[in-house]
Amino acid sequence: TGVGISVGGIVREGVVQHGSFLNWHDVPLAARVGSHIDVPVTVENDLVALAEAERWFGIGRDLDGFVVLTIGAGVGYALVINGHTVRTPDAGIGAAGHIPLSARGPVCADGHLGCARALLTSGSLAAQVSVALGRPVDYEGALSLAREGHPAARTVIEMAAEALGTLIALSTNLTLQSDVILAGEGVALYAQERSRVEAVIASQRNAGALPVRVEVDDSGFQAWARGAAAVAIQSALPRLPRR
């Protein structure tokens, strides 16, 4: 009855105005796909779609409000308040990726010192460890070396864990929400460094604030696929026959 597509970037009325990962600009994706199939096509920003899936079917289905943070190829952020996913013109621009989290660096591709993208993306973490060792290391390899106590990898991963704790604390402090859903292909960082992340969160919260509850959606690609399906379902509801 419908097709849902979620895309990293700014999406308005089925048009991908800017897709950073795909280098797309003003691509009428819904119309192009729709010209080849006989069902309606819905295109939405991937973080907004993921938040809708968590709100309808996932970890957030019994929560009135929560923050969604994703780490992996990028750093994503979405917000649900009073049972509604926040949809503003800035929802798809990736603003969370450039929140400053450390004065020590490193630097992202846009020249921002110690921002979330520089400290938390899987590509950046792998690159930092690779440079330190003088040989290619992927994200999983960087985490593995850190577990084994390798000094360079340990330093990089500890900085990332502290940055993640700071980002979670900021997101809860500024939105007045205490529930966080962490997703994305980079969530292994939290699993491995949970105690360090939680210590940073606690240190940056008011003593009278509710404890932050972090829930991990480790379903990987399925989480993003559910998001695309969720917005397709939402678009289909008005078309269903009413008794």
mmCIF file of C-alpha atoms in Angstrom:
data_model
loop_
_atom_site.group_PDB
_atom_site.id
_atom_site.type_symbol
_atom_site.label_atom_id
_atom_site.label_comp_id
_atom_site.label_asym_id
_atom_site.label_seq_id
_atom_site.Cartn_x
_atom_site.Cartn_y
_atom_site.Cartn_z
ATOM 1 C CA THR A 1 0.000 0.000 0.000
ATOM 2 C CA GLY A 2 2.973 2.340 0.210
ATOM 3 C CA VAL A 3 6.722 2.797 0.171
ATOM 4 C CA GLY A 4 8.733 4.670 2.785
ATOM 5 C CA ILE A 5 12.261 5.972 2.245
ATOM 6 C CA SER A 6 14.389 7.656 4.891
ATOM 7 C CA VAL A 7 17.380 9.739 3.848
ATOM 8 C CA GLY A 8 20.102 11.496 5.804
ATOM 9 C CA GLY A 9 19.615 15.165 5.030
ATOM 10 C CA ILE A 10 17.010 17.858 4.576
ATOM 11 C CA VAL A 11 13.767 16.494 3.122
ATOM 12 C CA ARG A 12 10.753 18.649 2.274
ATOM 13 C CA GLU A 13 7.582 17.339 0.614
ATOM 14 C CA GLY A 14 9.328 14.394 -0.998
ATOM 15 C CA VAL A 15 12.299 16.406 -2.240
ATOM 16 C CA VAL A 16 15.781 15.768 -0.851
ATOM 17 C CA GLN A 17 16.948 19.367 -0.695
ATOM 18 C CA HIS A 18 20.330 18.373 0.666
ATOM 19 C CA GLY A 19 21.633 14.869 1.271
ATOM 20 C CA SER A 20 25.095 15.075 2.776
ATOM 21 C CA PHE A 21 26.045 11.389 2.534
ATOM 22 C CA LEU A 22 24.769 11.055 -1.037
ATOM 23 C CA ASN A 23 25.822 14.542 -2.172
ATOM 24 C CA TRP A 24 22.275 15.144 -3.432
ATOM 25 C CA HIS A 25 20.767 18.586 -3.972
ATOM 26 C CA ASP A 26 17.099 19.209 -4.812
ATOM 27 C CA VAL A 27 16.396 15.617 -5.862
ATOM 28 C CA PRO A 28 12.616 14.972 -6.249
ATOM 29 C CA LEU A 29 13.018 11.452 -4.894
ATOM 30 C CA ALA A 30 9.364 10.712 -4.101
ATOM 31 C CA ALA A 31 8.260 11.733 -7.591
ATOM 32 C CA ARG A 32 11.032 9.781 -9.318
ATOM 33 C CA VAL A 33 10.383 6.582 -7.394
ATOM 34 C CA GLY A 34 6.646 7.091 -7.659
ATOM 35 C CA SER A 35 6.849 7.233 -11.454
ATOM 36 C CA HIS A 36 7.955 3.579 -11.477
ATOM 37 C CA ILE A 37 5.514 2.039 -8.996
ATOM 38 C CA ASP A 38 1.784 2.110 -8.391
ATOM 39 C CA VAL A 39 1.719 2.960 -4.680
ATOM 40 C CA PRO A 40 2.334 6.248 -2.846
ATOM 41 C CA VAL A 41 5.906 7.073 -1.856
ATOM 42 C CA THR A 42 6.854 8.873 1.350
ATOM 43 C CA VAL A 43 10.335 10.331 1.844
ATOM 44 C CA GLU A 44 11.471 11.625 5.234
ATOM 45 C CA ASN A 45 14.640 12.581 7.087
ATOM 46 C CA ASP A 46 16.142 9.443 8.600
ATOM 47 C CA LEU A 47 16.300 10.762 12.188
ATOM 48 C CA VAL A 48 12.707 11.970 12.146
ATOM 49 C CA ALA A 49 11.636 8.620 10.720
ATOM 50 C CA LEU A 50 13.643 6.702 13.318
ATOM 51 C CA ALA A 51 12.071 8.740 16.118
ATOM 52 C CA GLU A 52 8.616 7.920 14.746
ATOM 53 C CA ALA A 53 9.443 4.209 14.684
ATOM 54 C CA GLU A 54 10.699 4.306 18.264
ATOM 55 C CA ARG A 55 7.581 6.240 19.298
ATOM 56 C CA TRP A 56 5.150 3.873 17.587
ATOM 57 C CA PHE A 57 6.785 0.458 17.817
ATOM 58 C CA GLY A 58 10.074 0.691 19.674
ATOM 59 C CA ILE A 59 11.652 1.565 22.980
ATOM 60 C CA GLY A 60 9.766 4.857 23.255
ATOM 61 C CA ARG A 61 6.252 3.497 22.704
ATOM 62 C CA ASP A 62 5.335 3.924 26.391
ATOM 63 C CA LEU A 63 7.149 7.244 26.864
ATOM 64 C CA ASP A 64 5.663 10.727 26.483
ATOM 65 C CA GLY A 65 9.021 12.184 25.538
ATOM 66 C CA PHE A 66 12.574 11.136 24.809
ATOM 67 C CA VAL A 67 15.751 12.013 22.971
ATOM 68 C CA VAL A 68 17.086 9.919 20.090
ATOM 69 C CA LEU A 69 20.844 10.002 19.531
ATOM 70 C CA THR A 70 22.626 8.035 16.829
ATOM 71 C CA ILE A 71 26.338 7.452 16.379
ATOM 72 C CA GLY A 72 28.052 5.766 13.483
ATOM 73 C CA ALA A 73 28.743 7.226 10.053
ATOM 74 C CA GLY A 74 27.418 10.492 11.475
ATOM 75 C CA VAL A 75 25.948 11.876 14.675
ATOM 76 C CA GLY A 76 22.183 12.251 14.660
ATOM 77 C CA TYR A 77 19.627 13.783 16.988
ATOM 78 C CA ALA A 78 15.833 13.731 17.186
ATOM 79 C CA LEU A 79 13.344 14.685 19.861
ATOM 80 C CA VAL A 80 9.904 13.524 20.957
ATOM 81 C CA ILE A 81 7.931 15.735 23.356
ATOM 82 C CA ASN A 82 4.419 15.081 24.662
ATOM 83 C CA GLY A 83 4.014 12.179 22.270
ATOM 84 C CA HIS A 84 4.960 14.143 19.149
ATOM 85 C CA THR A 85 8.155 14.011 17.128
ATOM 86 C CA VAL A 86 9.607 17.478 16.685
ATOM 87 C CA ARG A 87 9.608 18.407 12.993
ATOM 88 C CA THR A 88 11.216 21.761 12.346
ATOM 89 C CA PRO A 89 13.130 23.102 9.321
ATOM 90 C CA ASP A 90 16.357 22.327 11.219
ATOM 91 C CA ALA A 91 15.444 18.711 11.987
ATOM 92 C CA GLY A 92 17.490 17.308 9.118
ATOM 93 C CA ILE A 93 20.544 19.538 8.922
ATOM 94 C CA GLY A 94 22.693 17.445 11.252
ATOM 95 C CA ALA A 95 23.213 20.209 13.791
ATOM 96 C CA ALA A 96 24.107 17.753 16.556
ATOM 97 C CA GLY A 97 27.222 16.732 14.677
ATOM 98 C CA HIS A 98 28.924 20.054 15.326
ATOM 99 C CA ILE A 99 28.131 20.528 18.996
ATOM 100 C CA PRO A 100 31.493 21.191 20.706
ATOM 101 C CA LEU A 101 32.288 18.480 23.245
ATOM 102 C CA SER A 102 36.008 18.830 23.942
ATOM 103 C CA ALA A 103 38.553 21.634 23.764
ATOM 104 C CA ARG A 104 41.284 19.054 23.077
ATOM 105 C CA GLY A 105 40.169 18.185 19.574
ATOM 106 C CA PRO A 106 40.358 16.481 17.150
ATOM 107 C CA VAL A 107 39.162 18.537 14.173
ATOM 108 C CA CYS A 108 36.334 17.551 11.843
ATOM 109 C CA ALA A 109 36.336 18.027 8.057
ATOM 110 C CA ASP A 110 34.614 21.406 8.482
ATOM 111 C CA GLY A 111 37.351 22.636 10.822
ATOM 112 C CA HIS A 112 35.409 22.423 14.087
ATOM 113 C CA LEU A 113 37.577 21.570 17.076
ATOM 114 C CA GLY A 114 36.353 18.743 19.299
ATOM 115 C CA CYS A 115 32.842 18.554 17.871
ATOM 116 C CA ALA A 116 30.591 15.494 18.064
ATOM 117 C CA ARG A 117 31.373 14.455 14.501
ATOM 118 C CA ALA A 118 35.123 14.564 15.137
ATOM 119 C CA LEU A 119 34.885 12.639 18.407
ATOM 120 C CA LEU A 120 32.088 10.137 17.857
ATOM 121 C CA THR A 121 31.787 9.037 14.236
ATOM 122 C CA SER A 122 33.136 5.594 13.491
ATOM 123 C CA GLY A 123 35.231 6.910 10.610
ATOM 124 C CA SER A 124 36.912 9.540 12.742
ATOM 125 C CA LEU A 125 37.703 7.106 15.556
ATOM 126 C CA ALA A 126 39.155 4.596 13.114
ATOM 127 C CA ALA A 127 41.214 7.313 11.426
ATOM 128 C CA GLN A 128 42.643 8.567 14.724
ATOM 129 C CA VAL A 129 43.788 5.102 15.763
ATOM 130 C CA SER A 130 45.103 4.401 12.255
ATOM 131 C CA VAL A 131 47.246 7.545 12.298
ATOM 132 C CA ALA A 132 48.577 6.716 15.758
ATOM 133 C CA LEU A 133 49.548 3.186 14.712
ATOM 134 C CA GLY A 134 50.683 3.989 11.191
ATOM 135 C CA ARG A 135 48.456 1.299 9.683
ATOM 136 C CA PRO A 136 44.788 0.988 8.691
ATOM 137 C CA VAL A 137 42.409 0.133 11.524
ATOM 138 C CA ASP A 138 38.618 -0.056 11.204
ATOM 139 C CA TYR A 139 36.103 0.917 13.881
ATOM 140 C CA GLU A 140 35.722 -2.567 15.317
ATOM 141 C CA GLY A 141 39.490 -2.915 15.365
ATOM 142 C CA ALA A 142 39.876 0.349 17.269
ATOM 143 C CA LEU A 143 37.424 -0.831 19.919
ATOM 144 C CA SER A 144 39.164 -4.195 20.136
ATOM 145 C CA LEU A 145 42.586 -2.595 20.597
ATOM 146 C CA ALA A 146 41.173 -0.362 23.322
ATOM 147 C CA ARG A 147 39.771 -3.396 25.144
ATOM 148 C CA GLU A 148 43.188 -4.982 24.968
ATOM 149 C CA GLY A 149 44.713 -1.914 26.593
ATOM 150 C CA HIS A 150 46.620 -0.521 23.621
ATOM 151 C CA PRO A 151 47.642 2.988 24.780
ATOM 152 C CA ALA A 152 46.765 4.958 21.616
ATOM 153 C CA ALA A 153 43.458 3.193 21.024
ATOM 154 C CA ARG A 154 42.612 3.433 24.714
ATOM 155 C CA THR A 155 43.115 7.214 24.674
ATOM 156 C CA VAL A 156 40.972 7.687 21.563
ATOM 157 C CA ILE A 157 38.128 5.491 22.813
ATOM 158 C CA GLU A 158 38.152 7.019 26.302
ATOM 159 C CA MET A 159 37.869 10.502 24.783
ATOM 160 C CA ALA A 160 34.980 9.279 22.652
ATOM 161 C CA ALA A 161 33.217 7.790 25.684
ATOM 162 C CA GLU A 162 33.571 11.064 27.590
ATOM 163 C CA ALA A 163 32.259 12.962 24.574
ATOM 164 C CA LEU A 164 29.251 10.640 24.336
ATOM 165 C CA GLY A 165 28.492 11.162 28.020
ATOM 166 C CA THR A 166 28.697 14.922 27.532
ATOM 167 C CA LEU A 167 26.411 14.810 24.484
ATOM 168 C CA ILE A 168 23.822 12.733 26.334
ATOM 169 C CA ALA A 169 23.942 15.056 29.335
ATOM 170 C CA LEU A 170 23.574 18.138 27.125
ATOM 171 C CA SER A 171 20.651 16.641 25.240
ATOM 172 C CA THR A 172 18.770 15.830 28.439
ATOM 173 C CA ASN A 173 19.614 19.068 30.227
ATOM 174 C CA LEU A 174 18.508 21.273 27.334
ATOM 175 C CA THR A 175 15.335 19.373 26.423
ATOM 176 C CA LEU A 176 14.190 18.551 29.976
ATOM 177 C CA GLN A 177 13.858 14.894 28.975
ATOM 178 C CA SER A 178 15.473 12.116 30.991
ATOM 179 C CA ASP A 179 15.040 9.204 28.578
ATOM 180 C CA VAL A 180 17.535 8.671 25.777
ATOM 181 C CA ILE A 181 17.402 6.104 22.987
ATOM 182 C CA LEU A 182 20.833 5.442 21.537
ATOM 183 C CA ALA A 183 20.978 3.875 18.085
ATOM 184 C CA GLY A 184 23.154 3.635 15.003
ATOM 185 C CA GLU A 185 25.914 1.342 13.824
ATOM 186 C CA GLY A 186 28.367 2.791 16.362
ATOM 187 C CA VAL A 187 26.529 1.838 19.580
ATOM 188 C CA ALA A 188 29.241 -0.704 20.461
ATOM 189 C CA LEU A 189 31.138 2.252 21.920
ATOM 190 C CA TYR A 190 28.484 2.653 24.619
ATOM 191 C CA ALA A 191 28.350 -1.073 25.341
ATOM 192 C CA GLN A 192 32.100 -1.182 25.820
ATOM 193 C CA GLU A 193 32.492 2.071 27.769
ATOM 194 C CA ARG A 194 29.166 2.244 29.590
ATOM 195 C CA SER A 195 30.564 2.934 33.059
ATOM 196 C CA ARG A 196 32.694 5.835 31.785
ATOM 197 C CA VAL A 197 29.787 7.296 29.809
ATOM 198 C CA GLU A 198 27.440 7.038 32.793
ATOM 199 C CA ALA A 199 29.977 8.685 35.098
ATOM 200 C CA VAL A 200 30.243 11.675 32.761
ATOM 201 C CA ILE A 201 26.462 11.954 32.478
ATOM 202 C CA ALA A 202 26.090 11.946 36.269
ATOM 203 C CA SER A 203 28.794 14.578 36.680
ATOM 204 C CA GLN A 204 26.979 16.961 34.337
ATOM 205 C CA ARG A 205 23.457 16.610 35.726
ATOM 206 C CA ASN A 206 21.861 18.618 38.507
ATOM 207 C CA ALA A 207 21.715 16.628 41.725
ATOM 208 C CA GLY A 208 17.946 17.076 41.856
ATOM 209 C CA ALA A 209 17.317 15.990 38.268
ATOM 210 C CA LEU A 210 15.839 12.640 37.371
ATOM 211 C CA PRO A 211 18.388 9.951 36.566
ATOM 212 C CA VAL A 212 19.095 9.658 32.865
ATOM 213 C CA ARG A 213 17.898 6.366 31.418
ATOM 214 C CA VAL A 214 19.793 5.285 28.314
ATOM 215 C CA GLU A 215 18.210 2.527 26.241
ATOM 216 C CA VAL A 216 20.127 1.066 23.309
ATOM 217 C CA ASP A 217 18.485 0.054 20.044
ATOM 218 C CA ASP A 218 21.132 -2.269 18.642
ATOM 219 C CA SER A 219 19.030 -3.580 15.756
ATOM 220 C CA GLY A 220 21.303 -1.847 13.260
ATOM 221 C CA PHE A 221 19.890 -1.319 9.790
ATOM 222 C CA GLN A 222 16.494 -2.675 10.857
ATOM 223 C CA ALA A 223 16.015 0.404 13.051
ATOM 224 C CA TRP A 224 16.383 2.704 10.044
ATOM 225 C CA ALA A 225 14.144 0.434 7.947
ATOM 226 C CA ARG A 226 11.426 0.529 10.620
ATOM 227 C CA GLY A 227 11.652 4.316 10.517
ATOM 228 C CA ALA A 228 11.010 4.370 6.775
ATOM 229 C CA ALA A 229 8.113 1.943 7.238
ATOM 230 C CA ALA A 230 6.649 4.019 10.071
ATOM 231 C CA VAL A 231 6.382 7.211 7.998
ATOM 232 C CA ALA A 232 4.886 5.206 5.109
ATOM 233 C CA ILE A 233 2.240 3.842 7.481
ATOM 234 C CA GLN A 234 1.513 7.317 8.822
ATOM 235 C CA SER A 235 1.048 8.620 5.287
ATOM 236 C CA ALA A 236 -1.253 5.705 4.457
ATOM 237 C CA LEU A 237 -3.607 6.139 7.405
ATOM 238 C CA PRO A 238 -5.662 8.993 5.888
ATOM 239 C CA ARG A 239 -6.227 6.858 2.776
ATOM 240 C CA LEU A 240 -7.733 3.909 4.647
ATOM 241 C CA PRO A 241 -11.502 3.474 4.228
ATOM 242 C CA ARG A 242 -13.551 4.633 7.203
ATOM 243 C CA ARG A 243 -16.573 2.765 8.459
#
